[in-house]
Amino acid sequence: GNSVTQMEGPVTLSEEAFLTINCTYTATGYPSLFWYVQYPGEGLQLLLKATKADDKGSNKGFEATYRKETTSFHLEKGSVQVSDSAVYFCALTATGANSKLTFGKGITLSVRP
Amino acid sequence: GAGVSQSPSNKVTEKGKDVELRCDPISGHTALYWYRQSLGQGLEFLIYFQGNSAPDKSGLPSDRFSAERTGGSVSTLTIQRTQQEDSAVYLCASSSSGRAESDTQYFGPGTRLTVL
């Protein structure tokens, strides 16, 4: 079946540090890949997405590249801010699966001033 | 414009009682999804509605769970004879068509259900 594996957390960084959150997937066909973010006290919202191999999604300084050869979609940001503190979920939708999202377990990021 | 709304925001109930959770999707969105977020299981798909098609119920954990969508808009998730393991945040999402895997799903704020 389809699955998403995220690196274990939580992650604590100092402001302006470089961020990488690993995500790998297993899916049939050609999935679309997503990063969702949940800020404290807020609902889940889309951060970025990529729909085919080698696509790069980007938003708010975050980037992730769809790597079919390594089945990965790692999230990166060059300089994190305190306001980036949140829970980050990697997810996919698979071909023929009614567009339902399969999520990773999520990782909590805390950024210190 | 208005996003996905859910009610109630919090619900505390006693074991064995029935509960109803409501979702109002974004106007014009034909696809509607229910998910559950719990500490032990993470985020799990429950059920999917697309227009007038038969719903995809493959994620419902037991026959105590059911959902309907009236008039292609508002949806209600019903849990009968609630158990403590049903305690979770129930999230609703909608998307414009649900036919393309690349569609963005927009989530509501969730209903936190606590079963005592």
PDB file of C-alpha atoms in Angstrom:
ATOM      1  CA  GLY A   1       0.000   0.000   0.000  1.00  0.00           C
ATOM      2  CA  ASN A   2       0.858   3.674  -0.012  1.00  0.00           C
ATOM      3  CA  SER A   3       2.900   5.071   2.849  1.00  0.00           C
ATOM      4  CA  VAL A   4       4.949   8.081   3.900  1.00  0.00           C
ATOM      5  CA  THR A   5       7.899   7.963   6.275  1.00  0.00           C
ATOM      6  CA  GLN A   6       9.185  11.074   8.007  1.00  0.00           C
ATOM      7  CA  MET A   7      12.276  11.480  10.133  1.00  0.00           C
ATOM      8  CA  GLU A   8      11.779  11.216  13.875  1.00  0.00           C
ATOM      9  CA  GLY A   9      11.325  14.385  15.871  1.00  0.00           C
ATOM     10  CA  PRO A  10      11.087  16.748  17.558  1.00  0.00           C
ATOM     11  CA  VAL A  11      13.604  19.109  16.006  1.00  0.00           C
ATOM     12  CA  THR A  12      14.904  22.198  17.793  1.00  0.00           C
ATOM     13  CA  LEU A  13      16.944  24.812  15.910  1.00  0.00           C
ATOM     14  CA  SER A  14      18.264  28.282  16.522  1.00  0.00           C
ATOM     15  CA  GLU A  15      16.943  31.154  14.425  1.00  0.00           C
ATOM     16  CA  GLU A  16      18.659  31.457  11.020  1.00  0.00           C
ATOM     17  CA  ALA A  17      19.771  27.811  11.052  1.00  0.00           C
ATOM     18  CA  PHE A  18      19.399  25.577   7.985  1.00  0.00           C
ATOM     19  CA  LEU A  19      16.489  23.144   8.062  1.00  0.00           C
ATOM     20  CA  THR A  20      16.093  19.748   6.428  1.00  0.00           C
ATOM     21  CA  ILE A  21      13.164  17.461   7.186  1.00  0.00           C
ATOM     22  CA  ASN A  22      13.399  14.097   5.461  1.00  0.00           C
ATOM     23  CA  CYS A  23      10.452  12.415   3.799  1.00  0.00           C
ATOM     24  CA  THR A  24      10.353   9.230   1.746  1.00  0.00           C
ATOM     25  CA  TYR A  25       7.360   7.487   0.241  1.00  0.00           C
ATOM     26  CA  THR A  26       6.034   4.245  -1.168  1.00  0.00           C
ATOM     27  CA  ALA A  27       3.274   4.441  -3.747  1.00  0.00           C
ATOM     28  CA  THR A  28       1.991   2.861  -6.919  1.00  0.00           C
ATOM     29  CA  GLY A  29       1.977   4.894 -10.077  1.00  0.00           C
ATOM     30  CA  TYR A  30       2.912   8.541  -9.998  1.00  0.00           C
ATOM     31  CA  PRO A  31       1.804  10.191  -6.773  1.00  0.00           C
ATOM     32  CA  SER A  32       1.501  13.881  -6.059  1.00  0.00           C
ATOM     33  CA  LEU A  33       3.496  14.990  -3.022  1.00  0.00           C
ATOM     34  CA  PHE A  34       2.627  17.605  -0.422  1.00  0.00           C
ATOM     35  CA  TRP A  35       3.944  19.298   2.681  1.00  0.00           C
ATOM     36  CA  TYR A  36       1.278  20.497   5.092  1.00  0.00           C
ATOM     37  CA  VAL A  37       1.960  22.646   8.163  1.00  0.00           C
ATOM     38  CA  GLN A  38       0.029  23.060  11.389  1.00  0.00           C
ATOM     39  CA  TYR A  39       0.936  26.201  13.350  1.00  0.00           C
ATOM     40  CA  PRO A  40       0.096  26.295  17.066  1.00  0.00           C
ATOM     41  CA  GLY A  41      -3.643  26.717  17.563  1.00  0.00           C
ATOM     42  CA  GLU A  42      -4.344  26.712  13.831  1.00  0.00           C
ATOM     43  CA  GLY A  43      -5.662  24.261  11.268  1.00  0.00           C
ATOM     44  CA  LEU A  44      -3.714  22.217   8.770  1.00  0.00           C
ATOM     45  CA  GLN A  45      -2.672  24.197   5.700  1.00  0.00           C
ATOM     46  CA  LEU A  46      -0.821  23.432   2.514  1.00  0.00           C
ATOM     47  CA  LEU A  47       2.777  24.627   2.497  1.00  0.00           C
ATOM     48  CA  LEU A  48       3.855  23.389  -0.938  1.00  0.00           C
ATOM     49  CA  LYS A  49       3.339  20.593  -3.416  1.00  0.00           C
ATOM     50  CA  ALA A  50       4.873  18.891  -6.449  1.00  0.00           C
ATOM     51  CA  THR A  51       2.943  16.798  -8.917  1.00  0.00           C
ATOM     52  CA  LYS A  52       5.582  15.112 -11.065  1.00  0.00           C
ATOM     53  CA  ALA A  53       9.161  13.941 -10.933  1.00  0.00           C
ATOM     54  CA  ASP A  54      11.842  16.654 -10.675  1.00  0.00           C
ATOM     55  CA  ASP A  55       9.244  19.328  -9.879  1.00  0.00           C
ATOM     56  CA  LYS A  56      10.217  21.703  -7.099  1.00  0.00           C
ATOM     57  CA  GLY A  57       7.555  23.102  -4.808  1.00  0.00           C
ATOM     58  CA  SER A  58       8.312  26.327  -2.939  1.00  0.00           C
ATOM     59  CA  ASN A  59       6.577  28.706  -0.560  1.00  0.00           C
ATOM     60  CA  LYS A  60       7.590  31.039   2.301  1.00  0.00           C
ATOM     61  CA  GLY A  61      11.271  30.230   1.737  1.00  0.00           C
ATOM     62  CA  PHE A  62      10.664  26.472   1.980  1.00  0.00           C
ATOM     63  CA  GLU A  63      11.510  24.152  -0.902  1.00  0.00           C
ATOM     64  CA  ALA A  64      11.099  20.468  -1.700  1.00  0.00           C
ATOM     65  CA  THR A  65      12.021  18.547  -4.850  1.00  0.00           C
ATOM     66  CA  TYR A  66      10.153  15.454  -6.058  1.00  0.00           C
ATOM     67  CA  ARG A  67      12.868  12.800  -6.476  1.00  0.00           C
ATOM     68  CA  LYS A  68      11.452   9.691  -8.085  1.00  0.00           C
ATOM     69  CA  GLU A  69      14.775   7.845  -8.160  1.00  0.00           C
ATOM     70  CA  THR A  70      15.078   8.060  -4.361  1.00  0.00           C
ATOM     71  CA  THR A  71      11.296   8.254  -3.674  1.00  0.00           C
ATOM     72  CA  SER A  72      11.906  11.321  -1.548  1.00  0.00           C
ATOM     73  CA  PHE A  73      10.472  14.791  -0.985  1.00  0.00           C
ATOM     74  CA  HIS A  74      12.728  16.404   1.624  1.00  0.00           C
ATOM     75  CA  LEU A  75      11.750  19.829   2.962  1.00  0.00           C
ATOM     76  CA  GLU A  76      14.448  22.509   3.216  1.00  0.00           C
ATOM     77  CA  LYS A  77      14.751  26.105   4.307  1.00  0.00           C
ATOM     78  CA  GLY A  78      17.939  28.107   4.308  1.00  0.00           C
ATOM     79  CA  SER A  79      17.237  30.268   7.366  1.00  0.00           C
ATOM     80  CA  VAL A  80      14.459  29.404   9.782  1.00  0.00           C
ATOM     81  CA  GLN A  81      12.553  31.934  11.870  1.00  0.00           C
ATOM     82  CA  VAL A  82      10.797  31.624  15.212  1.00  0.00           C
ATOM     83  CA  SER A  83       7.506  31.913  13.309  1.00  0.00           C
ATOM     84  CA  ASP A  84       8.302  28.644  11.493  1.00  0.00           C
ATOM     85  CA  SER A  85       7.734  26.714  14.728  1.00  0.00           C
ATOM     86  CA  ALA A  86       4.980  24.245  13.844  1.00  0.00           C
ATOM     87  CA  VAL A  87       4.210  20.614  13.042  1.00  0.00           C
ATOM     88  CA  TYR A  88       5.111  19.583   9.489  1.00  0.00           C
ATOM     89  CA  PHE A  89       3.430  16.704   7.655  1.00  0.00           C
ATOM     90  CA  CYS A  90       4.578  15.078   4.445  1.00  0.00           C
ATOM     91  CA  ALA A  91       1.756  13.520   2.428  1.00  0.00           C
ATOM     92  CA  LEU A  92       0.876  11.984  -0.914  1.00  0.00           C
ATOM     93  CA  THR A  93      -2.086  11.252  -3.107  1.00  0.00           C
ATOM     94  CA  ALA A  94      -1.764   8.184  -5.286  1.00  0.00           C
ATOM     95  CA  THR A  95      -3.119   7.333  -8.693  1.00  0.00           C
ATOM     96  CA  GLY A  96      -6.574   5.824  -8.522  1.00  0.00           C
ATOM     97  CA  ALA A  97      -6.952   6.438  -4.782  1.00  0.00           C
ATOM     98  CA  ASN A  98      -9.698   9.068  -4.940  1.00  0.00           C
ATOM     99  CA  SER A  99      -7.208  11.826  -4.121  1.00  0.00           C
ATOM    100  CA  LYS A 100      -7.225  10.893  -0.445  1.00  0.00           C
ATOM    101  CA  LEU A 101      -4.124  12.031   1.387  1.00  0.00           C
ATOM    102  CA  THR A 102      -1.781   9.552   3.039  1.00  0.00           C
ATOM    103  CA  PHE A 103       0.202  11.362   5.727  1.00  0.00           C
ATOM    104  CA  GLY A 104       3.466  10.815   7.497  1.00  0.00           C
ATOM    105  CA  LYS A 105       3.448  10.985  11.287  1.00  0.00           C
ATOM    106  CA  GLY A 106       4.493  14.632  11.361  1.00  0.00           C
ATOM    107  CA  ILE A 107       7.445  16.308  12.991  1.00  0.00           C
ATOM    108  CA  THR A 108       7.455  19.162  15.469  1.00  0.00           C
ATOM    109  CA  LEU A 109       9.875  21.986  14.739  1.00  0.00           C
ATOM    110  CA  SER A 110      10.783  24.490  17.456  1.00  0.00           C
ATOM    111  CA  VAL A 111      12.923  27.503  16.555  1.00  0.00           C
ATOM    112  CA  ARG A 112      14.683  29.373  19.375  1.00  0.00           C
ATOM    113  CA  PRO A 113      15.370  33.120  19.147  1.00  0.00           C
TER     114      PRO A 113
ATOM    115  CA  GLY B   1     -13.610  33.988   0.987  1.00  0.00           C
ATOM    116  CA  ALA B   2     -14.878  31.670   3.714  1.00  0.00           C
ATOM    117  CA  GLY B   3     -12.886  28.555   4.403  1.00  0.00           C
ATOM    118  CA  VAL B   4     -13.983  25.147   5.620  1.00  0.00           C
ATOM    119  CA  SER B   5     -15.887  25.396   8.874  1.00  0.00           C
ATOM    120  CA  GLN B   6     -16.577  22.689  11.431  1.00  0.00           C
ATOM    121  CA  SER B   7     -18.789  22.471  14.480  1.00  0.00           C
ATOM    122  CA  PRO B   8     -18.608  22.022  17.341  1.00  0.00           C
ATOM    123  CA  SER B   9     -14.986  22.949  17.953  1.00  0.00           C
ATOM    124  CA  ASN B  10     -14.935  20.782  21.059  1.00  0.00           C
ATOM    125  CA  LYS B  11     -17.176  17.924  22.134  1.00  0.00           C
ATOM    126  CA  VAL B  12     -17.005  16.000  25.382  1.00  0.00           C
ATOM    127  CA  THR B  13     -19.236  12.964  25.636  1.00  0.00           C
ATOM    128  CA  GLU B  14     -19.701   9.893  27.752  1.00  0.00           C
ATOM    129  CA  LYS B  15     -18.804   6.438  26.557  1.00  0.00           C
ATOM    130  CA  GLY B  16     -21.738   4.824  24.769  1.00  0.00           C
ATOM    131  CA  LYS B  17     -23.350   8.076  23.595  1.00  0.00           C
ATOM    132  CA  ASP B  18     -23.792   9.036  19.935  1.00  0.00           C
ATOM    133  CA  VAL B  19     -22.189  12.198  18.523  1.00  0.00           C
ATOM    134  CA  GLU B  20     -22.619  14.198  15.324  1.00  0.00           C
ATOM    135  CA  LEU B  21     -19.890  16.351  13.840  1.00  0.00           C
ATOM    136  CA  ARG B  22     -20.628  18.887  11.129  1.00  0.00           C
ATOM    137  CA  CYS B  23     -18.590  20.206   8.211  1.00  0.00           C
ATOM    138  CA  ASP B  24     -19.330  23.097   5.852  1.00  0.00           C
ATOM    139  CA  PRO B  25     -16.978  22.921   2.850  1.00  0.00           C
ATOM    140  CA  ILE B  26     -15.818  25.819   0.743  1.00  0.00           C
ATOM    141  CA  SER B  27     -18.624  26.942  -1.537  1.00  0.00           C
ATOM    142  CA  GLY B  28     -18.400  25.292  -4.946  1.00  0.00           C
ATOM    143  CA  HIS B  29     -16.068  22.516  -3.860  1.00  0.00           C
ATOM    144  CA  THR B  30     -17.429  19.174  -4.999  1.00  0.00           C
ATOM    145  CA  ALA B  31     -15.045  16.916  -3.069  1.00  0.00           C
ATOM    146  CA  LEU B  32     -15.216  16.517   0.704  1.00  0.00           C
ATOM    147  CA  TYR B  33     -13.001  14.419   2.987  1.00  0.00           C
ATOM    148  CA  TRP B  34     -13.007  13.429   6.630  1.00  0.00           C
ATOM    149  CA  TYR B  35      -9.777  12.599   8.449  1.00  0.00           C
ATOM    150  CA  ARG B  36      -8.941  11.767  12.036  1.00  0.00           C
ATOM    151  CA  GLN B  37      -5.885  13.016  13.933  1.00  0.00           C
ATOM    152  CA  SER B  38      -4.930  11.080  17.035  1.00  0.00           C
ATOM    153  CA  LEU B  39      -1.743  10.716  19.056  1.00  0.00           C
ATOM    154  CA  GLY B  40      -1.343   7.042  18.405  1.00  0.00           C
ATOM    155  CA  GLN B  41      -2.375   6.840  14.763  1.00  0.00           C
ATOM    156  CA  GLY B  42      -1.416  10.215  13.300  1.00  0.00           C
ATOM    157  CA  LEU B  43      -3.593  11.536  10.489  1.00  0.00           C
ATOM    158  CA  GLU B  44      -5.893   8.927   8.942  1.00  0.00           C
ATOM    159  CA  PHE B  45      -8.335   9.108   6.062  1.00  0.00           C
ATOM    160  CA  LEU B  46     -11.916   8.192   6.965  1.00  0.00           C
ATOM    161  CA  ILE B  47     -14.310   8.893   4.089  1.00  0.00           C
ATOM    162  CA  TYR B  48     -14.518  10.786   0.781  1.00  0.00           C
ATOM    163  CA  PHE B  49     -17.478  12.298  -1.063  1.00  0.00           C
ATOM    164  CA  GLN B  50     -17.350  13.401  -4.690  1.00  0.00           C
ATOM    165  CA  GLY B  51     -20.440  14.996  -6.168  1.00  0.00           C
ATOM    166  CA  ASN B  52     -23.266  12.483  -6.469  1.00  0.00           C
ATOM    167  CA  SER B  53     -20.991   9.449  -6.631  1.00  0.00           C
ATOM    168  CA  ALA B  54     -21.069   6.735  -3.993  1.00  0.00           C
ATOM    169  CA  PRO B  55     -18.724   7.726  -1.143  1.00  0.00           C
ATOM    170  CA  ASP B  56     -15.414   6.000  -0.544  1.00  0.00           C
ATOM    171  CA  LYS B  57     -15.850   4.617   2.970  1.00  0.00           C
ATOM    172  CA  SER B  58     -12.682   2.549   2.972  1.00  0.00           C
ATOM    173  CA  GLY B  59     -11.126   4.415   5.910  1.00  0.00           C
ATOM    174  CA  LEU B  60     -13.984   4.116   8.399  1.00  0.00           C
ATOM    175  CA  PRO B  61     -12.626   2.124  11.363  1.00  0.00           C
ATOM    176  CA  SER B  62     -15.874   0.369  12.302  1.00  0.00           C
ATOM    177  CA  ASP B  63     -19.579   0.217  11.503  1.00  0.00           C
ATOM    178  CA  ARG B  64     -20.191   2.639  14.392  1.00  0.00           C
ATOM    179  CA  PHE B  65     -18.941   5.373  12.063  1.00  0.00           C
ATOM    180  CA  SER B  66     -21.084   6.778   9.278  1.00  0.00           C
ATOM    181  CA  ALA B  67     -21.269   9.984   7.278  1.00  0.00           C
ATOM    182  CA  GLU B  68     -23.614  11.689   4.890  1.00  0.00           C
ATOM    183  CA  ARG B  69     -23.470  14.688   2.668  1.00  0.00           C
ATOM    184  CA  THR B  70     -26.722  16.470   1.941  1.00  0.00           C
ATOM    185  CA  GLY B  71     -27.277  18.437  -1.234  1.00  0.00           C
ATOM    186  CA  GLY B  72     -23.649  18.111  -2.217  1.00  0.00           C
ATOM    187  CA  SER B  73     -22.620  20.570   0.495  1.00  0.00           C
ATOM    188  CA  VAL B  74     -22.776  20.110   4.267  1.00  0.00           C
ATOM    189  CA  SER B  75     -21.562  16.813   5.697  1.00  0.00           C
ATOM    190  CA  THR B  76     -22.239  15.131   9.029  1.00  0.00           C
ATOM    191  CA  LEU B  77     -20.018  12.469  10.572  1.00  0.00           C
ATOM    192  CA  THR B  78     -21.857  10.321  13.111  1.00  0.00           C
ATOM    193  CA  ILE B  79     -20.217   8.096  15.671  1.00  0.00           C
ATOM    194  CA  GLN B  80     -22.556   5.720  17.482  1.00  0.00           C
ATOM    195  CA  ARG B  81     -21.897   4.190  20.887  1.00  0.00           C
ATOM    196  CA  THR B  82     -18.684   6.152  21.320  1.00  0.00           C
ATOM    197  CA  GLN B  83     -15.633   4.466  22.823  1.00  0.00           C
ATOM    198  CA  GLN B  84     -12.616   6.033  24.511  1.00  0.00           C
ATOM    199  CA  GLU B  85     -10.431   5.128  21.527  1.00  0.00           C
ATOM    200  CA  ASP B  86     -12.621   7.424  19.396  1.00  0.00           C
ATOM    201  CA  SER B  87     -11.113  10.426  21.184  1.00  0.00           C
ATOM    202  CA  ALA B  88      -9.288  12.439  18.524  1.00  0.00           C
ATOM    203  CA  VAL B  89      -9.468  15.561  16.411  1.00  0.00           C
ATOM    204  CA  TYR B  90     -11.757  15.055  13.438  1.00  0.00           C
ATOM    205  CA  LEU B  91     -10.758  17.111  10.416  1.00  0.00           C
ATOM    206  CA  CYS B  92     -12.799  17.933   7.369  1.00  0.00           C
ATOM    207  CA  ALA B  93     -11.296  19.050   4.061  1.00  0.00           C
ATOM    208  CA  SER B  94     -12.652  20.053   0.687  1.00  0.00           C
ATOM    209  CA  SER B  95     -11.198  20.440  -2.790  1.00  0.00           C
ATOM    210  CA  SER B  96     -12.507  21.857  -6.019  1.00  0.00           C
ATOM    211  CA  SER B  97     -12.953  18.552  -7.825  1.00  0.00           C
ATOM    212  CA  GLY B  98     -11.228  15.661  -6.059  1.00  0.00           C
ATOM    213  CA  ARG B  99     -10.635  14.072  -9.446  1.00  0.00           C
ATOM    214  CA  ALA B 100      -6.979  15.019  -9.830  1.00  0.00           C
ATOM    215  CA  GLU B 101      -4.360  13.760  -7.431  1.00  0.00           C
ATOM    216  CA  SER B 102      -2.769  17.214  -7.580  1.00  0.00           C
ATOM    217  CA  ASP B 103      -5.833  19.033  -6.201  1.00  0.00           C
ATOM    218  CA  THR B 104      -5.176  20.983  -3.033  1.00  0.00           C
ATOM    219  CA  GLN B 105      -7.308  20.023  -0.065  1.00  0.00           C
ATOM    220  CA  TYR B 106      -8.313  22.835   2.293  1.00  0.00           C
ATOM    221  CA  PHE B 107      -8.797  21.841   5.890  1.00  0.00           C
ATOM    222  CA  GLY B 108     -11.168  23.069   8.561  1.00  0.00           C
ATOM    223  CA  PRO B 109     -10.078  23.791  12.148  1.00  0.00           C
ATOM    224  CA  GLY B 110     -11.286  20.410  13.366  1.00  0.00           C
ATOM    225  CA  THR B 111     -13.549  19.099  16.115  1.00  0.00           C
ATOM    226  CA  ARG B 112     -11.783  17.807  19.224  1.00  0.00           C
ATOM    227  CA  LEU B 113     -13.762  14.844  20.537  1.00  0.00           C
ATOM    228  CA  THR B 114     -13.164  13.569  24.045  1.00  0.00           C
ATOM    229  CA  VAL B 115     -14.911  10.407  25.181  1.00  0.00           C
ATOM    230  CA  LEU B 116     -14.940   9.960  28.953  1.00  0.00           C
TER     231      LEU B 116
END
